[in-house]
């Protein structure tokens, strides 16, 4: 008799990235509103700004706003759904015999998908709240301290996990260099980066110097630790790859640097704005041009590096379209989302800000079409992966003898 099964029934830590990818795509749609809808009076667009723009906009502008809301709402809901599913499956996994094996090995770095996912939940909630909740800005100063406490709790959780991860591997000597040929060990830094970018939001948005100052201090601590950990993780992975080769199933982690650069770059932009508003530190438009272009160059380098190895190992055929697809394929969504987001800032804050590009001109939309195509590709990739991993697959049961 035929039975129904699906790959997601065999849960593993990379499935945290399914929720992360959906949340990242939701944020890319919020950036349409952020970059393309006027929002005088505050640094980010709110419901009232969007409603005003929709009321007086052209049919094309109205279509853009409607599509942004549809994309933001749909993928925010998908993120929450997958986040809850992952939490339940993770709770079951912690009670299984396999948990200790993962925790005491190189694969333990994959468990940092948990704080990474939860930090994305807070960030998505903030973006969706700004877009969907009327009057939210009138109480936002009360929300900033709560958000800081939430991110601080996630930071403490992540740092404790990092300390325990190092202690377990170093004391027991269970870290295996022959299986370290990837950038999986960078994932804890990615989790800290996602926490840090949320922490830095009050630095840029709060009118209170005290709240902004606390956000600056906390996000700077997280930033420095994330950069140091990422550097160690990259060097460790490169050495292992050169000596033992790449771990084929973990190839998507080779592009972890792309989303990490994006969140750390936005973190520093927010800090720069807070320093300008509250503490008399002024940056010129040329500073953003140089800074964001340098970050984009890093992303291009690591994308080329990762994609070349992905092609060499025939990753798509082996781990995405085969009979046993890998949950690690969700890691391919993060680099695309990270590139799309950074391109938004590079075009609007660097090129337009420095006067090299006229906003809403032909060249502007030509460049913007590139990031939109990357965004669409990630939407299609997430939908395809979800169908592959969560859709029921009919298999033939083995008859009893």
Tab-separated table of C-alpha atoms in Angstrom:
chain	number	residue	atom	x	y	z
A	1	UNK	CA	0.000	0.000	0.000
A	2	UNK	CA	1.297	3.550	-0.722
A	3	UNK	CA	2.216	5.691	2.287
A	4	UNK	CA	2.866	9.404	2.683
A	5	UNK	CA	6.084	10.871	4.000
A	6	UNK	CA	8.069	14.064	3.622
A	7	UNK	CA	11.735	15.018	4.139
A	8	UNK	CA	10.861	17.489	6.914
A	9	UNK	CA	9.663	14.584	9.074
A	10	UNK	CA	13.346	13.872	9.681
A	11	UNK	CA	14.122	17.160	11.476
A	12	UNK	CA	17.676	18.508	11.757
A	13	UNK	CA	19.119	21.917	12.827
A	14	UNK	CA	19.399	23.307	9.251
A	15	UNK	CA	15.598	23.479	9.207
A	16	UNK	CA	15.911	26.571	11.410
A	17	UNK	CA	16.961	28.269	8.169
A	18	UNK	CA	13.549	27.596	6.619
A	19	UNK	CA	12.021	30.107	9.038
A	20	UNK	CA	14.993	32.443	8.677
A	21	UNK	CA	14.670	32.582	4.898
A	22	UNK	CA	10.950	33.363	5.019
A	23	UNK	CA	11.606	36.146	7.533
A	24	UNK	CA	14.388	37.590	5.399
A	25	UNK	CA	12.141	37.748	2.347
A	26	UNK	CA	9.461	39.501	4.421
A	27	UNK	CA	12.033	42.178	5.282
A	28	UNK	CA	12.955	42.639	1.601
A	29	UNK	CA	9.344	43.597	0.889
A	30	UNK	CA	9.343	46.048	3.800
A	31	UNK	CA	12.374	47.694	2.181
A	32	UNK	CA	10.200	48.566	-0.817
A	33	UNK	CA	8.196	50.770	1.526
A	34	UNK	CA	11.311	52.074	3.282
A	35	UNK	CA	13.084	53.106	0.104
A	36	UNK	CA	10.179	54.095	-2.148
A	37	UNK	CA	7.514	55.642	0.108
A	38	UNK	CA	8.112	59.156	1.526
A	39	UNK	CA	8.136	59.142	5.328
A	40	UNK	CA	8.682	62.691	6.613
A	41	UNK	CA	8.862	63.089	10.363
A	42	UNK	CA	10.527	59.767	11.201
A	43	UNK	CA	13.401	57.682	9.781
A	44	UNK	CA	11.185	54.749	8.734
A	45	UNK	CA	7.811	54.474	6.995
A	46	UNK	CA	4.767	53.820	9.146
A	47	UNK	CA	1.213	52.792	8.346
A	48	UNK	CA	0.053	56.406	7.999
A	49	UNK	CA	2.820	57.212	5.469
A	50	UNK	CA	1.910	54.238	3.326
A	51	UNK	CA	-1.830	54.965	3.498
A	52	UNK	CA	-1.172	58.546	2.397
A	53	UNK	CA	1.060	57.436	-0.471
A	54	UNK	CA	-1.500	54.873	-1.602
A	55	UNK	CA	-4.329	57.441	-1.564
A	56	UNK	CA	-2.534	59.942	-3.787
A	57	UNK	CA	-0.290	57.598	-5.759
A	58	UNK	CA	-0.439	56.557	-9.389
A	59	UNK	CA	-1.793	53.084	-10.260
A	60	UNK	CA	1.805	51.861	-10.545
A	61	UNK	CA	2.672	53.175	-7.079
A	62	UNK	CA	-0.489	51.655	-5.648
A	63	UNK	CA	0.396	48.312	-7.245
A	64	UNK	CA	3.885	48.472	-5.704
A	65	UNK	CA	2.449	49.163	-2.250
A	66	UNK	CA	-0.120	46.384	-2.580
A	67	UNK	CA	2.551	43.907	-3.685
A	68	UNK	CA	4.859	44.989	-0.849
A	69	UNK	CA	2.092	44.422	1.684
A	70	UNK	CA	1.196	41.075	0.140
A	71	UNK	CA	4.815	39.893	0.206
A	72	UNK	CA	5.502	41.226	3.705
A	73	UNK	CA	2.314	39.762	5.143
A	74	UNK	CA	2.582	36.372	3.454
A	75	UNK	CA	6.209	35.716	4.329
A	76	UNK	CA	5.851	37.118	7.850
A	77	UNK	CA	3.080	34.573	8.446
A	78	UNK	CA	5.216	31.844	6.884
A	79	UNK	CA	8.098	32.824	9.142
A	80	UNK	CA	5.963	32.595	12.282
A	81	UNK	CA	4.466	29.280	11.179
A	82	UNK	CA	7.872	27.755	10.478
A	83	UNK	CA	9.335	29.257	13.651
A	84	UNK	CA	6.676	27.548	15.783
A	85	UNK	CA	7.119	24.289	13.876
A	86	UNK	CA	10.888	24.409	14.395
A	87	UNK	CA	10.535	25.113	18.114
A	88	UNK	CA	8.302	22.071	18.508
A	89	UNK	CA	10.572	19.805	16.508
A	90	UNK	CA	13.648	21.119	18.330
A	91	UNK	CA	12.017	20.331	21.683
A	92	UNK	CA	11.461	16.758	20.486
A	93	UNK	CA	15.018	16.559	19.130
A	94	UNK	CA	16.504	17.625	22.474
A	95	UNK	CA	14.922	14.567	24.069
A	96	UNK	CA	16.283	12.211	21.417
A	97	UNK	CA	19.558	10.226	21.648
A	98	UNK	CA	20.931	12.073	18.610
A	99	UNK	CA	20.975	15.460	20.335
A	100	UNK	CA	24.104	14.778	22.384
A	101	UNK	CA	25.906	13.555	19.271
A	102	UNK	CA	25.163	16.787	17.424
A	103	UNK	CA	25.948	18.956	20.427
A	104	UNK	CA	29.349	17.334	20.976
A	105	UNK	CA	30.520	17.571	17.378
A	106	UNK	CA	31.237	20.108	14.655
A	107	UNK	CA	27.509	20.018	13.837
A	108	UNK	CA	26.783	21.736	17.153
A	109	UNK	CA	27.317	25.064	15.367
A	110	UNK	CA	24.079	24.362	13.502
A	111	UNK	CA	22.160	24.694	16.761
A	112	UNK	CA	22.856	28.432	16.646
A	113	UNK	CA	20.100	28.548	14.074
A	114	UNK	CA	17.794	28.781	17.098
A	115	UNK	CA	18.833	32.269	18.347
A	116	UNK	CA	19.333	33.323	14.728
A	117	UNK	CA	15.724	32.408	13.947
A	118	UNK	CA	14.360	34.028	17.117
A	119	UNK	CA	16.234	37.278	16.433
A	120	UNK	CA	14.715	37.325	12.952
A	121	UNK	CA	11.281	36.906	14.564
A	122	UNK	CA	11.756	40.113	16.559
A	123	UNK	CA	13.029	41.991	13.498
A	124	UNK	CA	10.151	40.786	11.306
A	125	UNK	CA	7.639	41.694	14.022
A	126	UNK	CA	8.993	45.248	14.118
A	127	UNK	CA	8.813	45.632	10.322
A	128	UNK	CA	5.307	44.190	10.148
A	129	UNK	CA	4.187	46.353	13.059
A	130	UNK	CA	5.353	49.539	11.345
A	131	UNK	CA	3.537	48.583	8.145
A	132	UNK	CA	0.293	47.170	9.525
A	133	UNK	CA	-0.410	48.819	12.899
A	134	UNK	CA	-1.882	52.362	12.835
A	135	UNK	CA	-0.518	54.705	15.484
A	136	UNK	CA	2.404	52.479	16.417
A	137	UNK	CA	4.897	55.325	16.166
A	138	UNK	CA	3.139	57.182	18.995
A	139	UNK	CA	4.176	54.451	21.449
A	140	UNK	CA	7.429	53.354	19.829
A	141	UNK	CA	9.581	54.963	22.538
A	142	UNK	CA	8.009	52.567	25.031
A	143	UNK	CA	8.706	49.633	22.729
A	144	UNK	CA	12.410	50.336	22.236
A	145	UNK	CA	13.437	49.380	25.805
A	146	UNK	CA	11.370	46.193	25.513
A	147	UNK	CA	13.053	45.352	22.210
A	148	UNK	CA	16.477	45.983	23.745
A	149	UNK	CA	15.666	43.636	26.613
A	150	UNK	CA	14.513	40.944	24.181
A	151	UNK	CA	17.665	41.237	22.083
A	152	UNK	CA	19.851	41.377	25.196
A	153	UNK	CA	18.277	38.126	26.393
A	154	UNK	CA	18.974	36.530	23.001
A	155	UNK	CA	22.556	37.832	23.101
A	156	UNK	CA	23.135	36.313	26.546
A	157	UNK	CA	21.619	33.041	25.342
A	158	UNK	CA	23.869	33.008	22.266
A	159	UNK	CA	27.034	33.879	24.186
A	160	UNK	CA	26.303	31.123	26.706
A	161	UNK	CA	25.816	28.674	23.836
A	162	UNK	CA	29.097	29.820	22.284
A	163	UNK	CA	30.985	29.311	25.538
A	164	UNK	CA	29.469	25.862	26.019
A	165	UNK	CA	30.215	24.944	22.379
A	166	UNK	CA	33.900	25.834	22.754
A	167	UNK	CA	34.167	24.154	26.150
A	168	UNK	CA	32.626	20.875	24.973
A	169	UNK	CA	34.779	20.607	21.868
A	170	UNK	CA	38.036	21.719	23.464
A	171	UNK	CA	37.753	19.630	26.640
A	172	UNK	CA	36.602	16.466	24.909
A	173	UNK	CA	38.682	17.036	21.794
A	174	UNK	CA	35.755	16.044	19.599
A	175	UNK	CA	36.188	18.730	16.921
A	176	UNK	CA	36.966	16.905	13.687
A	177	UNK	CA	39.064	18.859	11.197
A	178	UNK	CA	38.337	16.294	8.504
A	179	UNK	CA	34.661	17.363	8.686
A	180	UNK	CA	35.273	21.098	9.118
A	181	UNK	CA	35.591	22.019	5.441
A	182	UNK	CA	32.817	24.617	5.419
A	183	UNK	CA	31.844	27.861	7.134
A	184	UNK	CA	29.346	26.199	9.466
A	185	UNK	CA	31.379	27.491	12.411
A	186	UNK	CA	30.543	31.058	11.272
A	187	UNK	CA	26.864	30.524	12.131
A	188	UNK	CA	27.234	31.671	15.782
A	189	UNK	CA	28.597	34.993	14.456
A	190	UNK	CA	25.623	35.235	12.082
A	191	UNK	CA	23.281	34.748	15.046
A	192	UNK	CA	25.046	37.535	16.953
A	193	UNK	CA	24.900	39.762	13.877
A	194	UNK	CA	21.142	39.295	13.548
A	195	UNK	CA	20.770	40.152	17.240
A	196	UNK	CA	23.079	43.142	16.901
A	197	UNK	CA	21.244	44.669	13.960
A	198	UNK	CA	18.050	44.587	15.997
A	199	UNK	CA	19.837	46.068	18.997
A	200	UNK	CA	21.094	48.964	16.890
A	201	UNK	CA	17.606	50.028	15.741
A	202	UNK	CA	16.921	52.227	18.813
A	203	UNK	CA	20.287	53.907	18.235
A	204	UNK	CA	19.000	55.172	14.902
A	205	UNK	CA	15.307	55.636	15.698
A	206	UNK	CA	14.942	56.663	19.343
A	207	UNK	CA	14.705	60.329	20.292
A	208	UNK	CA	16.123	59.530	23.742
A	209	UNK	CA	19.925	59.920	24.009
A	210	UNK	CA	19.909	57.423	26.879
A	211	UNK	CA	18.114	54.710	24.928
A	212	UNK	CA	20.219	55.420	21.843
A	213	UNK	CA	23.402	55.296	23.908
A	214	UNK	CA	22.508	51.964	25.487
A	215	UNK	CA	21.702	50.571	22.038
A	216	UNK	CA	25.048	51.821	20.726
A	217	UNK	CA	27.006	50.211	23.561
A	218	UNK	CA	25.226	46.863	23.431
A	219	UNK	CA	25.274	46.569	19.643
A	220	UNK	CA	28.981	47.478	19.546
A	221	UNK	CA	29.833	44.683	22.000
A	222	UNK	CA	27.873	42.196	19.893
A	223	UNK	CA	29.427	43.548	16.680
A	224	UNK	CA	33.018	43.084	17.848
A	225	UNK	CA	32.448	39.563	19.153
A	226	UNK	CA	30.667	38.589	15.929
A	227	UNK	CA	33.511	39.884	13.735
A	228	UNK	CA	36.190	38.089	15.773
A	229	UNK	CA	34.238	34.802	15.805
A	230	UNK	CA	33.513	35.038	12.065
A	231	UNK	CA	37.180	35.626	11.263
A	232	UNK	CA	38.195	32.550	13.263
A	233	UNK	CA	35.435	30.475	11.650
A	234	UNK	CA	36.462	31.481	8.118
A	235	UNK	CA	40.143	30.747	8.722
A	236	UNK	CA	39.320	27.392	10.331
A	237	UNK	CA	37.053	26.434	7.444
A	238	UNK	CA	39.570	27.438	4.792
A	239	UNK	CA	42.371	25.474	6.437
A	240	UNK	CA	40.145	22.396	6.685
A	241	UNK	CA	39.048	22.724	3.053
A	242	UNK	CA	42.613	23.023	1.812
A	243	UNK	CA	43.718	19.956	3.759
A	244	UNK	CA	40.644	17.707	3.720
A	245	UNK	CA	38.321	19.138	1.069
A	246	UNK	CA	34.884	20.691	1.280
A	247	UNK	CA	32.028	19.020	3.149
A	248	UNK	CA	29.658	18.840	0.189
A	249	UNK	CA	26.374	18.990	2.104
A	250	UNK	CA	27.505	22.161	3.906
A	251	UNK	CA	28.486	24.117	0.786
A	252	UNK	CA	25.721	26.759	1.315
A	253	UNK	CA	27.536	27.833	4.502
A	254	UNK	CA	30.426	29.069	2.332
A	255	UNK	CA	28.181	32.045	1.539
A	256	UNK	CA	27.240	32.736	5.174
A	257	UNK	CA	29.488	35.779	4.972
A	258	UNK	CA	27.056	37.462	2.548
A	259	UNK	CA	24.112	37.837	4.975
A	260	UNK	CA	26.537	38.410	7.862
A	261	UNK	CA	28.049	41.380	6.012
A	262	UNK	CA	24.554	42.723	5.356
A	263	UNK	CA	23.376	42.658	8.975
A	264	UNK	CA	26.663	44.036	10.311
A	265	UNK	CA	26.668	46.744	7.637
A	266	UNK	CA	23.130	47.867	8.514
A	267	UNK	CA	24.098	47.709	12.199
A	268	UNK	CA	26.938	50.156	11.583
A	269	UNK	CA	24.781	52.440	9.438
A	270	UNK	CA	22.255	52.636	12.258
A	271	UNK	CA	25.012	53.356	14.738
A	272	UNK	CA	26.362	56.104	12.485
A	273	UNK	CA	22.933	57.738	12.348
A	274	UNK	CA	22.585	57.581	16.121
A	275	UNK	CA	26.042	59.042	16.633
A	276	UNK	CA	25.126	61.865	14.246
A	277	UNK	CA	21.782	62.694	15.893
A	278	UNK	CA	22.729	62.358	19.547
A	279	UNK	CA	26.490	62.578	19.913
A	280	UNK	CA	27.771	65.054	17.334
A	281	UNK	CA	29.612	62.562	15.120
A	282	UNK	CA	29.010	63.530	11.510
A	283	UNK	CA	29.619	61.378	8.430
A	284	UNK	CA	29.686	62.644	4.843
A	285	UNK	CA	27.707	60.998	2.003
A	286	UNK	CA	31.012	59.826	0.556
A	287	UNK	CA	31.602	57.757	3.682
A	288	UNK	CA	28.485	55.686	3.013
A	289	UNK	CA	29.496	55.330	-0.639
A	290	UNK	CA	32.904	53.889	0.246
A	291	UNK	CA	31.638	51.768	3.130
A	292	UNK	CA	28.716	50.126	1.326
A	293	UNK	CA	30.748	49.567	-1.844
A	294	UNK	CA	33.427	47.808	0.202
A	295	UNK	CA	30.792	45.566	1.802
A	296	UNK	CA	29.315	44.785	-1.607
A	297	UNK	CA	32.779	43.798	-2.846
A	298	UNK	CA	33.139	41.332	0.040
A	299	UNK	CA	29.766	39.836	-0.812
A	300	UNK	CA	30.627	39.448	-4.493
A	301	UNK	CA	33.882	37.704	-3.574
A	302	UNK	CA	32.276	35.172	-1.251
A	303	UNK	CA	29.329	34.608	-3.617
A	304	UNK	CA	31.717	33.774	-6.432
A	305	UNK	CA	33.713	31.499	-4.134
A	306	UNK	CA	30.651	29.630	-2.881
A	307	UNK	CA	28.883	29.319	-6.224
A	308	UNK	CA	31.983	27.956	-7.952
A	309	UNK	CA	32.336	25.183	-5.351
A	310	UNK	CA	28.582	24.543	-5.444
A	311	UNK	CA	28.783	23.974	-9.189
A	312	UNK	CA	31.916	21.818	-8.921
A	313	UNK	CA	30.193	19.469	-6.465
A	314	UNK	CA	26.950	19.356	-8.488
A	315	UNK	CA	25.136	20.470	-5.332
A	316	UNK	CA	21.719	21.058	-6.907
A	317	UNK	CA	21.435	17.537	-8.302
A	318	UNK	CA	22.848	15.866	-5.192
A	319	UNK	CA	21.081	17.774	-2.423
A	320	UNK	CA	18.122	19.694	-3.885
A	321	UNK	CA	16.492	17.599	-6.607
A	322	UNK	CA	17.547	14.125	-5.504
A	323	UNK	CA	15.305	11.603	-3.771
A	324	UNK	CA	16.745	12.663	-0.376
A	325	UNK	CA	17.042	16.472	-0.425
A	326	UNK	CA	19.161	18.189	2.224
A	327	UNK	CA	17.706	20.692	4.694
A	328	UNK	CA	20.972	22.598	4.337
A	329	UNK	CA	19.732	23.852	0.953
A	330	UNK	CA	17.705	26.453	2.880
A	331	UNK	CA	21.091	28.063	3.529
A	332	UNK	CA	21.092	29.213	-0.114
A	333	UNK	CA	18.242	31.630	0.619
A	334	UNK	CA	20.203	33.752	3.100
A	335	UNK	CA	22.939	34.893	0.651
A	336	UNK	CA	20.362	35.950	-1.942
A	337	UNK	CA	18.337	37.859	0.628
A	338	UNK	CA	21.497	39.431	2.050
A	339	UNK	CA	22.639	40.573	-1.397
A	340	UNK	CA	19.203	41.987	-2.258
A	341	UNK	CA	19.043	43.968	0.998
A	342	UNK	CA	22.554	45.367	0.702
A	343	UNK	CA	21.905	46.386	-2.913
A	344	UNK	CA	18.896	48.394	-1.684
A	345	UNK	CA	21.140	50.313	0.705
A	346	UNK	CA	23.971	50.637	-1.811
A	347	UNK	CA	21.679	52.123	-4.457
A	348	UNK	CA	19.638	54.395	-2.176
A	349	UNK	CA	22.079	55.379	0.570
A	350	UNK	CA	25.390	55.237	-1.298
A	351	UNK	CA	24.773	56.113	-4.954
A	352	UNK	CA	21.734	58.379	-4.511
A	353	UNK	CA	23.075	59.802	-1.250
A	354	UNK	CA	26.388	60.764	-2.867
A	355	UNK	CA	24.638	62.336	-5.862
A	356	UNK	CA	25.880	59.747	-8.359
A	357	UNK	CA	22.395	58.525	-9.215
A	358	UNK	CA	19.095	60.349	-9.629
A	359	UNK	CA	16.394	58.664	-7.578
A	360	UNK	CA	13.613	57.115	-9.674
A	361	UNK	CA	15.465	57.837	-12.931
A	362	UNK	CA	16.130	55.288	-15.679
A	363	UNK	CA	19.534	54.244	-14.330
A	364	UNK	CA	18.053	53.952	-10.833
A	365	UNK	CA	15.382	51.496	-11.950
A	366	UNK	CA	17.847	49.595	-14.123
A	367	UNK	CA	20.028	48.919	-11.064
A	368	UNK	CA	17.021	48.289	-8.846
A	369	UNK	CA	15.749	45.672	-11.289
A	370	UNK	CA	18.850	43.594	-10.482
A	371	UNK	CA	18.022	43.397	-6.772
A	372	UNK	CA	14.351	42.754	-7.541
A	373	UNK	CA	15.334	39.824	-9.772
A	374	UNK	CA	17.485	38.422	-6.956
A	375	UNK	CA	14.556	38.895	-4.583
A	376	UNK	CA	12.156	37.104	-6.949
A	377	UNK	CA	14.665	34.267	-7.352
A	378	UNK	CA	14.755	33.817	-3.569
A	379	UNK	CA	10.952	33.825	-3.378
A	380	UNK	CA	10.820	31.065	-5.990
A	381	UNK	CA	13.605	29.149	-4.231
A	382	UNK	CA	11.801	29.244	-0.876
A	383	UNK	CA	8.526	28.120	-2.433
A	384	UNK	CA	10.295	25.286	-4.252
A	385	UNK	CA	12.155	24.148	-1.129
A	386	UNK	CA	9.008	24.279	0.976
A	387	UNK	CA	7.165	22.185	-1.583
A	388	UNK	CA	10.080	19.732	-1.720
A	389	UNK	CA	10.555	19.371	2.047
A	390	UNK	CA	7.061	19.883	3.442
A	391	UNK	CA	4.918	18.485	0.668
A	392	UNK	CA	3.725	14.899	1.077
A	393	UNK	CA	5.617	12.436	-1.096
A	394	UNK	CA	3.999	9.149	-2.041
A	395	UNK	CA	6.225	6.132	-1.487
A	396	UNK	CA	5.650	2.435	-1.863
A	397	UNK	CA	5.571	0.529	1.408
A	398	UNK	CA	7.526	-2.730	1.621
A	399	UNK	CA	5.073	-5.660	1.956
A	400	UNK	CA	5.337	-7.780	5.050
A	401	UNK	CA	6.716	-11.279	4.524
